Amino acid sequence: MSAFILDGKKVRNEISKSLHDEILSFVKKGFVRPCLAIVQIGNNKESETYISNKKTFGEKLGVTVLHIHLPENIDENEVVKEVKNLNTDQGVHGIIVQFPVPKHIRKDVVIEYINHYKDVDGLGSKNVKGLWVDSGKSIIPATARGILTLLNHYGISVKGKRVAMIGRSALVGKPTALLLSNHGATVTLCHSGTVDLETVTLEADILISAVGRPRFISKYHVRPKQIVVDVGITVEDINTRRCVGDVDFGEVSEIVDYISPVPGGVGPMTVLSIFQNLMDSYKIHIADHGSSQ
Ligand code: NAP
């Protein structure tokens, strides 16, 4: 393996130290702890793992994490009511609705009810528009923020770089394309209808894959000097919970200059970014309300 590893776990641990210290300094001054509310609807097993990871990480930082577990058959109106209660709760600074939600719940409708200051996933329309117009004030979706933080941490500026973003979901691909474009990259947004994907990826300086297909990116998609960021997560072995990314790490890491692994690359950065978003919201709340205990 010749590529340098973009180690998301290491970067997350380094940045968490300063986040932890910042939270402690607010607590010492008598402010309430930042609080993240995670709303889970139903009993999706994967969601339980993701929530438990966020809870463990958040609590290590000194954040209060509320897990609100609603039943599978709950009415959409009841979910909205819960979100509205969290909006008005002065002790809650961030709200996440964990995906996936049951089919009868319209996730886009529910997200719209989250107060945009508390929308720490950055998926509501006000935050999406902020990213679209590059307001500099909106909450950035966590994976997009995590990718940029990871690159910047290793001294990689996206300004002037050509980026091939593979995947155009509202959760990952589109916000990442917009964010990097806002930071000066020239982005090509690829999807299942892209013709001759290899030509696009070979032209790129930075290749980011968010498809969700193991070994989708092979040695034929890459060339020397490139930076490869693997967002994909596929659980390959249900018993061991072994995860793999989109990139054939073994062969691609022999060719490119930088590569993010799975696990241990973008995943930890995404969790970190949620809590960075929460801290941004918390500080706005403190500035507006000065909510001391
Ligand atoms: P998604 O909504 O299923 O989107 C997948 C995208 O891949 C779609 O835009 C799709 O194109 C595109 N695609 C499918 N086949 C393709 C092909 N042959 N060539 C080019 N593009 C193709 O998934 P997502 O929510 O964005 O997530 C993507 C992956 O990232 C998943 O593995 C997910 O688990 C992972 N993920 C990781 C993190 C993290 O923190 N590491 C966070 C979120 C998601 P169309 O639009 O044309 O269908």
GROMACS .gro file of C-alpha atoms and ligand atoms in nm:
model
  341
    1MET     CA    1   0.000   0.000   0.000
    2SER     CA    2   0.147   0.334  -0.099
    3ALA     CA    3  -0.135   0.582  -0.033
    4PHE     CA    4  -0.139   0.803   0.274
    5ILE     CA    5  -0.437   0.722   0.497
    6LEU     CA    6  -0.692   0.994   0.571
    7ASP     CA    7  -0.756   0.867   0.922
    8GLY     CA    8  -1.100   0.987   1.027
    9LYS     CA    9  -1.086   0.822   1.365
   10LYS     CA   10  -0.760   0.995   1.455
   11VAL     CA   11  -0.883   1.334   1.331
   12ARG     CA   12  -1.213   1.292   1.516
   13ASN     CA   13  -1.028   1.213   1.839
   14GLU     CA   14  -0.802   1.516   1.801
   15ILE     CA   15  -1.087   1.758   1.728
   16SER     CA   16  -1.305   1.607   2.003
   17LYS     CA   17  -1.049   1.709   2.264
   18SER     CA   18  -1.097   2.079   2.188
   19LEU     CA   19  -1.476   2.030   2.162
   20HIS     CA   20  -1.474   1.866   2.504
   21ASP     CA   21  -1.268   2.150   2.653
   22GLU     CA   22  -1.502   2.408   2.503
   23ILE     CA   23  -1.807   2.235   2.651
   24LEU     CA   24  -1.635   2.213   2.989
   25SER     CA   25  -1.560   2.585   2.985
   26PHE     CA   26  -1.930   2.664   2.928
   27VAL     CA   27  -2.033   2.428   3.209
   28LYS     CA   28  -1.779   2.587   3.445
   29LYS     CA   29  -1.931   2.928   3.368
   30GLY     CA   30  -2.269   2.793   3.482
   31PHE     CA   31  -2.432   2.726   3.147
   32VAL     CA   32  -2.645   2.418   3.088
   33ARG     CA   33  -2.475   2.140   2.894
   34PRO     CA   34  -2.545   2.125   2.520
   35CYS     CA   35  -2.827   1.880   2.460
   36LEU     CA   36  -2.898   1.671   2.151
   37ALA     CA   37  -3.238   1.502   2.112
   38ILE     CA   38  -3.246   1.198   1.884
   39VAL     CA   39  -3.593   1.088   1.776
   40GLN     CA   40  -3.619   0.724   1.674
   41ILE     CA   41  -3.940   0.589   1.524
   42GLY     CA   42  -3.975   0.211   1.528
   43ASN     CA   43  -3.715  -0.055   1.596
   44ASN     CA   44  -3.469  -0.055   1.307
   45LYS     CA   45  -3.162  -0.248   1.429
   46GLU     CA   46  -2.911  -0.036   1.234
   47SER     CA   47  -3.065   0.281   1.380
   48GLU     CA   48  -3.014   0.145   1.729
   49THR     CA   49  -2.643   0.098   1.659
   50TYR     CA   50  -2.607   0.446   1.508
   51ILE     CA   51  -2.794   0.607   1.799
   52SER     CA   52  -2.593   0.421   2.057
   53ASN     CA   53  -2.269   0.534   1.885
   54LYS     CA   54  -2.385   0.896   1.890
   55LYS     CA   55  -2.493   0.868   2.254
   56THR     CA   56  -2.160   0.719   2.364
   57PHE     CA   57  -1.959   0.975   2.169
   58GLY     CA   58  -2.176   1.270   2.279
   59GLU     CA   59  -2.161   1.174   2.644
   60LYS     CA   60  -1.781   1.148   2.626
   61LEU     CA   61  -1.780   1.506   2.499
   62GLY     CA   62  -2.000   1.618   2.788
   63VAL     CA   63  -2.320   1.655   2.586
   64THR     CA   64  -2.658   1.541   2.716
   65VAL     CA   65  -2.808   1.303   2.460
   66LEU     CA   66  -3.182   1.237   2.484
   67HIS     CA   67  -3.303   0.928   2.302
   68ILE     CA   68  -3.674   0.964   2.230
   69HIS     CA   69  -3.801   0.629   2.114
   70LEU     CA   70  -4.144   0.640   1.950
   71PRO     CA   71  -4.345   0.329   1.851
   72GLU     CA   72  -4.342   0.194   1.493
   73ASN     CA   73  -4.715   0.257   1.439
   74ILE     CA   74  -4.718   0.614   1.572
   75ASP     CA   75  -4.922   0.867   1.378
   76GLU     CA   76  -4.724   1.130   1.180
   77ASN     CA   77  -4.907   1.407   1.369
   78GLU     CA   78  -4.781   1.268   1.697
   79VAL     CA   79  -4.422   1.272   1.566
   80VAL     CA   80  -4.469   1.634   1.458
   81LYS     CA   81  -4.607   1.716   1.804
   82GLU     CA   82  -4.295   1.564   1.961
   83VAL     CA   83  -4.070   1.769   1.732
   84LYS     CA   84  -4.262   2.089   1.816
   85ASN     CA   85  -4.219   2.019   2.189
   86LEU     CA   86  -3.845   1.977   2.138
   87ASN     CA   87  -3.836   2.303   1.939
   88THR     CA   88  -3.977   2.499   2.232
   89ASP     CA   89  -3.773   2.318   2.497
   90GLN     CA   90  -3.501   2.570   2.594
   91GLY     CA   91  -3.285   2.289   2.727
   92VAL     CA   92  -3.261   2.119   2.385
   93HIS     CA   93  -3.012   2.264   2.134
   94GLY     CA   94  -3.022   2.010   1.854
   95ILE     CA   95  -3.275   1.765   1.711
   96ILE     CA   96  -3.215   1.467   1.486
   97VAL     CA   97  -3.477   1.236   1.341
   98GLN     CA   98  -3.297   0.907   1.288
   99PHE     CA   99  -3.346   0.752   0.945
  100PRO     CA  100  -3.497   0.532   0.821
  101VAL     CA  101  -3.847   0.608   0.946
  102PRO     CA  102  -4.149   0.375   0.892
  103LYS     CA  103  -4.310   0.405   0.547
  104HIS     CA  104  -4.625   0.585   0.670
  105ILE     CA  105  -4.414   0.873   0.808
  106ARG     CA  106  -4.310   1.134   0.548
  107LYS     CA  107  -3.956   1.214   0.658
  108ASP     CA  108  -3.939   1.537   0.455
  109VAL     CA  109  -4.256   1.662   0.624
  110VAL     CA  110  -4.125   1.584   0.971
  111ILE     CA  111  -3.785   1.744   0.904
  112GLU     CA  112  -3.955   2.069   0.799
  113TYR     CA  113  -4.097   2.105   1.149
  114ILE     CA  114  -3.754   2.107   1.313
  115ASN     CA  115  -3.655   2.463   1.405
  116HIS     CA  116  -3.372   2.544   1.163
  117TYR     CA  117  -3.140   2.648   1.447
  118LYS     CA  118  -3.184   2.303   1.601
  119ASP     CA  119  -3.169   2.112   1.270
  120VAL     CA  120  -2.819   1.974   1.335
  121ASP     CA  121  -2.847   1.734   1.040
  122GLY     CA  122  -2.888   2.042   0.818
  123LEU     CA  123  -3.157   1.875   0.608
  124GLY     CA  124  -3.447   2.120   0.648
  125SER     CA  125  -3.522   2.358   0.362
  126LYS     CA  126  -3.386   2.673   0.536
  127ASN     CA  127  -3.048   2.510   0.589
  128VAL     CA  128  -3.049   2.353   0.244
  129LYS     CA  129  -3.116   2.698   0.095
  130GLY     CA  130  -2.837   2.847   0.307
  131LEU     CA  131  -2.594   2.598   0.156
  132TRP     CA  132  -2.737   2.660  -0.192
  133VAL     CA  133  -2.682   3.037  -0.171
  134ASP     CA  134  -2.361   2.994   0.034
  135SER     CA  135  -2.492   3.211   0.317
  136GLY     CA  136  -2.212   3.094   0.546
  137LYS     CA  137  -2.468   3.070   0.825
  138SER     CA  138  -2.652   2.749   0.754
  139ILE     CA  139  -2.600   2.417   0.925
  140ILE     CA  140  -2.408   2.190   0.688
  141PRO     CA  141  -2.518   1.825   0.660
  142ALA     CA  142  -2.283   1.620   0.873
  143THR     CA  143  -2.120   1.395   0.612
  144ALA     CA  144  -2.041   1.689   0.382
  145ARG     CA  145  -1.891   1.886   0.671
  146GLY     CA  146  -1.699   1.578   0.783
  147ILE     CA  147  -1.544   1.526   0.439
  148LEU     CA  148  -1.428   1.887   0.417
  149THR     CA  149  -1.291   1.881   0.773
  150LEU     CA  150  -1.103   1.559   0.699
  151LEU     CA  151  -0.944   1.697   0.382
  152ASN     CA  152  -0.855   2.030   0.544
  153HIS     CA  153  -0.705   1.856   0.845
  154TYR     CA  154  -0.452   1.692   0.613
  155GLY     CA  155  -0.374   2.025   0.449
  156ILE     CA  156  -0.576   1.944   0.137
  157SER     CA  157  -0.753   2.251   0.004
  158VAL     CA  158  -1.035   2.187  -0.244
  159LYS     CA  159  -0.995   2.529  -0.403
  160GLY     CA  160  -0.921   2.495  -0.773
  161LYS     CA  161  -0.944   2.114  -0.758
  162ARG     CA  162  -1.157   1.904  -0.986
  163VAL     CA  163  -1.387   1.680  -0.784
  164ALA     CA  164  -1.586   1.379  -0.905
  165MET     CA  165  -1.870   1.330  -0.657
  166ILE     CA  166  -2.035   0.994  -0.721
  167GLY     CA  167  -2.387   0.978  -0.577
  168ARG     CA  168  -2.643   1.259  -0.577
  169SER     CA  169  -2.852   1.188  -0.266
  170ALA     CA  170  -2.996   1.476  -0.063
  171LEU     CA  171  -2.815   1.333   0.238
  172VAL     CA  172  -2.460   1.302   0.101
  173GLY     CA  173  -2.389   1.366  -0.267
  174LYS     CA  174  -2.571   1.694  -0.331
  175PRO     CA  175  -2.469   1.874  -0.010
  176THR     CA  176  -2.108   1.761  -0.053
  177ALA     CA  177  -2.103   1.881  -0.415
  178LEU     CA  178  -2.245   2.219  -0.310
  179LEU     CA  179  -2.016   2.261  -0.010
  180LEU     CA  180  -1.701   2.184  -0.208
  181SER     CA  181  -1.816   2.406  -0.491
  182ASN     CA  182  -1.873   2.686  -0.236
  183HIS     CA  183  -1.512   2.628  -0.129
  184GLY     CA  184  -1.377   2.674  -0.478
  185ALA     CA  185  -1.378   2.321  -0.622
  186THR     CA  186  -1.505   2.239  -0.970
  187VAL     CA  187  -1.745   1.954  -0.908
  188THR     CA  188  -1.893   1.694  -1.141
  189LEU     CA  189  -2.193   1.528  -0.977
  190CYS     CA  190  -2.224   1.169  -1.102
  191HIS     CA  191  -2.509   0.921  -1.067
  192SER     CA  192  -2.646   0.597  -1.208
  193GLY     CA  193  -2.711   0.765  -1.543
  194THR     CA  194  -2.357   0.897  -1.585
  195VAL     CA  195  -2.209   0.773  -1.910
  196ASP     CA  196  -1.845   0.662  -1.906
  197LEU     CA  197  -1.790   0.722  -1.536
  198GLU     CA  198  -1.424   0.623  -1.561
  199THR     CA  199  -1.344   0.919  -1.787
  200VAL     CA  200  -1.492   1.154  -1.526
  201THR     CA  201  -1.315   0.992  -1.232
  202LEU     CA  202  -0.979   0.979  -1.409
  203GLU     CA  203  -0.996   1.353  -1.477
  204ALA     CA  204  -1.062   1.436  -1.112
  205ASP     CA  205  -0.810   1.541  -0.850
  206ILE     CA  206  -1.045   1.427  -0.574
  207LEU     CA  207  -1.279   1.131  -0.614
  208ILE     CA  208  -1.558   1.093  -0.357
  209SER     CA  209  -1.779   0.787  -0.372
  210ALA     CA  210  -2.119   0.764  -0.197
  211VAL     CA  211  -2.295   0.483  -0.380
  212GLY     CA  212  -2.326   0.198  -0.132
  213ARG     CA  213  -2.180  -0.079  -0.351
  214PRO     CA  214  -1.875  -0.272  -0.231
  215ARG     CA  215  -1.567  -0.253  -0.458
  216PHE     CA  216  -1.753  -0.023  -0.696
  217ILE     CA  217  -1.442   0.193  -0.741
  218SER     CA  218  -1.163  -0.019  -0.889
  219LYS     CA  219  -0.812   0.044  -1.020
  220TYR     CA  220  -0.969   0.141  -1.355
  221HIS     CA  221  -1.131   0.453  -1.199
  222VAL     CA  222  -0.814   0.599  -1.050
  223ARG     CA  223  -0.465   0.724  -1.136
  224PRO     CA  224  -0.158   0.836  -0.940
  225LYS     CA  225  -0.171   1.171  -0.750
  226GLN     CA  226  -0.541   1.142  -0.674
  227ILE     CA  227  -0.722   1.175  -0.342
  228VAL     CA  228  -0.997   0.918  -0.283
  229VAL     CA  229  -1.266   0.962  -0.019
  230ASP     CA  230  -1.485   0.661   0.045
  231VAL     CA  231  -1.824   0.742   0.197
  232GLY     CA  232  -1.995   0.410   0.125
  233ILE     CA  233  -2.084   0.174   0.404
  234THR     CA  234  -2.212  -0.175   0.333
  235VAL     CA  235  -2.245  -0.437   0.604
  236GLU     CA  236  -2.088  -0.739   0.433
  237ASP     CA  237  -2.116  -0.985   0.717
  238ILE     CA  238  -2.432  -0.962   0.927
  239ASN     CA  239  -2.288  -1.178   1.204
  240THR     CA  240  -1.961  -0.988   1.255
  241ARG     CA  241  -2.112  -0.651   1.140
  242ARG     CA  242  -1.806  -0.614   0.914
  243CYS     CA  243  -1.841  -0.301   0.699
  244VAL     CA  244  -1.683  -0.224   0.364
  245GLY     CA  245  -1.679   0.090   0.156
  246ASP     CA  246  -1.733   0.156  -0.216
  247VAL     CA  247  -1.364   0.147  -0.295
  248ASP     CA  248  -1.155  -0.162  -0.359
  249PHE     CA  249  -0.909  -0.047  -0.097
  250GLY     CA  250  -0.642  -0.308  -0.171
  251GLU     CA  251  -0.587  -0.217  -0.535
  252VAL     CA  252  -0.679   0.152  -0.527
  253SER     CA  253  -0.450   0.231  -0.234
  254GLU     CA  254  -0.157   0.104  -0.444
  255ILE     CA  255  -0.219   0.374  -0.703
  256VAL     CA  256  -0.350   0.696  -0.547
  257ASP     CA  257  -0.179   0.944  -0.310
  258TYR     CA  258  -0.442   0.968  -0.035
  259ILE     CA  259  -0.729   0.740   0.061
  260SER     CA  260  -0.987   0.725   0.341
  261PRO     CA  261  -1.054   0.376   0.476
  262VAL     CA  262  -1.383   0.210   0.573
  263PRO     CA  263  -1.428   0.178   0.861
  264GLY     CA  264  -1.235   0.464   1.019
  265GLY     CA  265  -1.261   0.730   0.750
  266VAL     CA  266  -1.570   0.940   0.681
  267GLY     CA  267  -1.792   0.758   0.935
  268PRO     CA  268  -1.623   0.898   1.249
  269MET     CA  269  -1.606   1.243   1.083
  270THR     CA  270  -1.982   1.238   1.025
  271VAL     CA  271  -2.052   1.174   1.393
  272LEU     CA  272  -1.803   1.445   1.491
  273SER     CA  273  -1.971   1.693   1.255
  274ILE     CA  274  -2.312   1.639   1.413
  275PHE     CA  275  -2.164   1.750   1.744
  276GLN     CA  276  -1.978   2.042   1.583
  277ASN     CA  277  -2.313   2.147   1.435
  278LEU     CA  278  -2.471   2.107   1.778
  279MET     CA  279  -2.202   2.329   1.934
  280ASP     CA  280  -2.260   2.595   1.669
  281SER     CA  281  -2.633   2.591   1.750
  282TYR     CA  282  -2.563   2.588   2.123
  283LYS     CA  283  -2.342   2.897   2.098
  284ILE     CA  284  -2.610   3.084   1.903
  285HIS     CA  285  -2.861   2.983   2.171
  286ILE     CA  286  -2.630   3.102   2.451
  287ALA     CA  287  -2.570   3.433   2.272
  288ASP     CA  288  -2.946   3.484   2.229
  289HIS     CA  289  -3.071   3.357   2.562
  290GLY     CA  290  -2.766   3.339   2.790
  291SER     CA  291  -2.925   3.034   2.946
  292SER     CA  292  -2.733   2.992   3.273
  293GLN     CA  293  -2.843   2.727   3.519
  294NAP     P1  294  -2.844   0.665  -0.186
  294NAP     O1  295  -2.949   0.763  -0.151
  294NAP     O2  296  -2.883   0.523  -0.214
  294NAP     O3  297  -2.765   0.723  -0.313
  294NAP     C1  298  -2.675   0.644  -0.385
  294NAP     C2  299  -2.632   0.723  -0.506
  294NAP     O4  300  -2.546   0.639  -0.583
  294NAP     C3  301  -2.747   0.765  -0.598
  294NAP     O5  302  -2.735   0.900  -0.632
  294NAP     C4  303  -2.728   0.675  -0.721
  294NAP     O6  304  -2.765   0.736  -0.844
  294NAP     C5  305  -2.578   0.655  -0.721
  294NAP     N1  306  -2.543   0.536  -0.798
  294NAP     C6  307  -2.598   0.412  -0.791
  294NAP     N2  308  -2.542   0.332  -0.884
  294NAP     C7  309  -2.452   0.406  -0.951
  294NAP     C8  310  -2.365   0.382  -1.060
  294NAP     N3  311  -2.359   0.262  -1.119
  294NAP     N4  312  -2.286   0.482  -1.103
  294NAP     C9  313  -2.290   0.604  -1.046
  294NAP     N5  314  -2.372   0.634  -0.943
  294NAP    C10  315  -2.452   0.536  -0.896
  294NAP     O7  316  -2.734   0.654  -0.072
  294NAP     P2  317  -2.674   0.765   0.030
  294NAP     O8  318  -2.768   0.787   0.141
  294NAP     O9  319  -2.621   0.881  -0.045
  294NAP    O10  320  -2.551   0.681   0.086
  294NAP    C11  321  -2.452   0.631   0.000
  294NAP    C12  322  -2.359   0.541   0.077
  294NAP    O11  323  -2.295   0.616   0.179
  294NAP    C13  324  -2.428   0.426   0.151
  294NAP    O12  325  -2.343   0.315   0.154
  294NAP    C14  326  -2.447   0.478   0.290
  294NAP    O13  327  -2.453   0.376   0.388
  294NAP    C15  328  -2.321   0.559   0.307
  294NAP     N6  329  -2.326   0.667   0.403
  294NAP    C16  330  -2.215   0.683   0.479
  294NAP    C17  331  -2.209   0.788   0.569
  294NAP    C18  332  -2.085   0.803   0.651
  294NAP    O14  333  -2.086   0.877   0.746
  294NAP     N7  334  -1.975   0.738   0.611
  294NAP    C19  335  -2.315   0.876   0.582
  294NAP    C20  336  -2.427   0.859   0.500
  294NAP    C21  337  -2.431   0.755   0.409
  294NAP     P3  338  -2.918   0.774  -0.880
  294NAP    O15  339  -2.944   0.902  -0.807
  294NAP    O16  340  -2.917   0.791  -1.026
  294NAP    O17  341  -3.003   0.662  -0.832
   0.00000   0.00000   0.00000
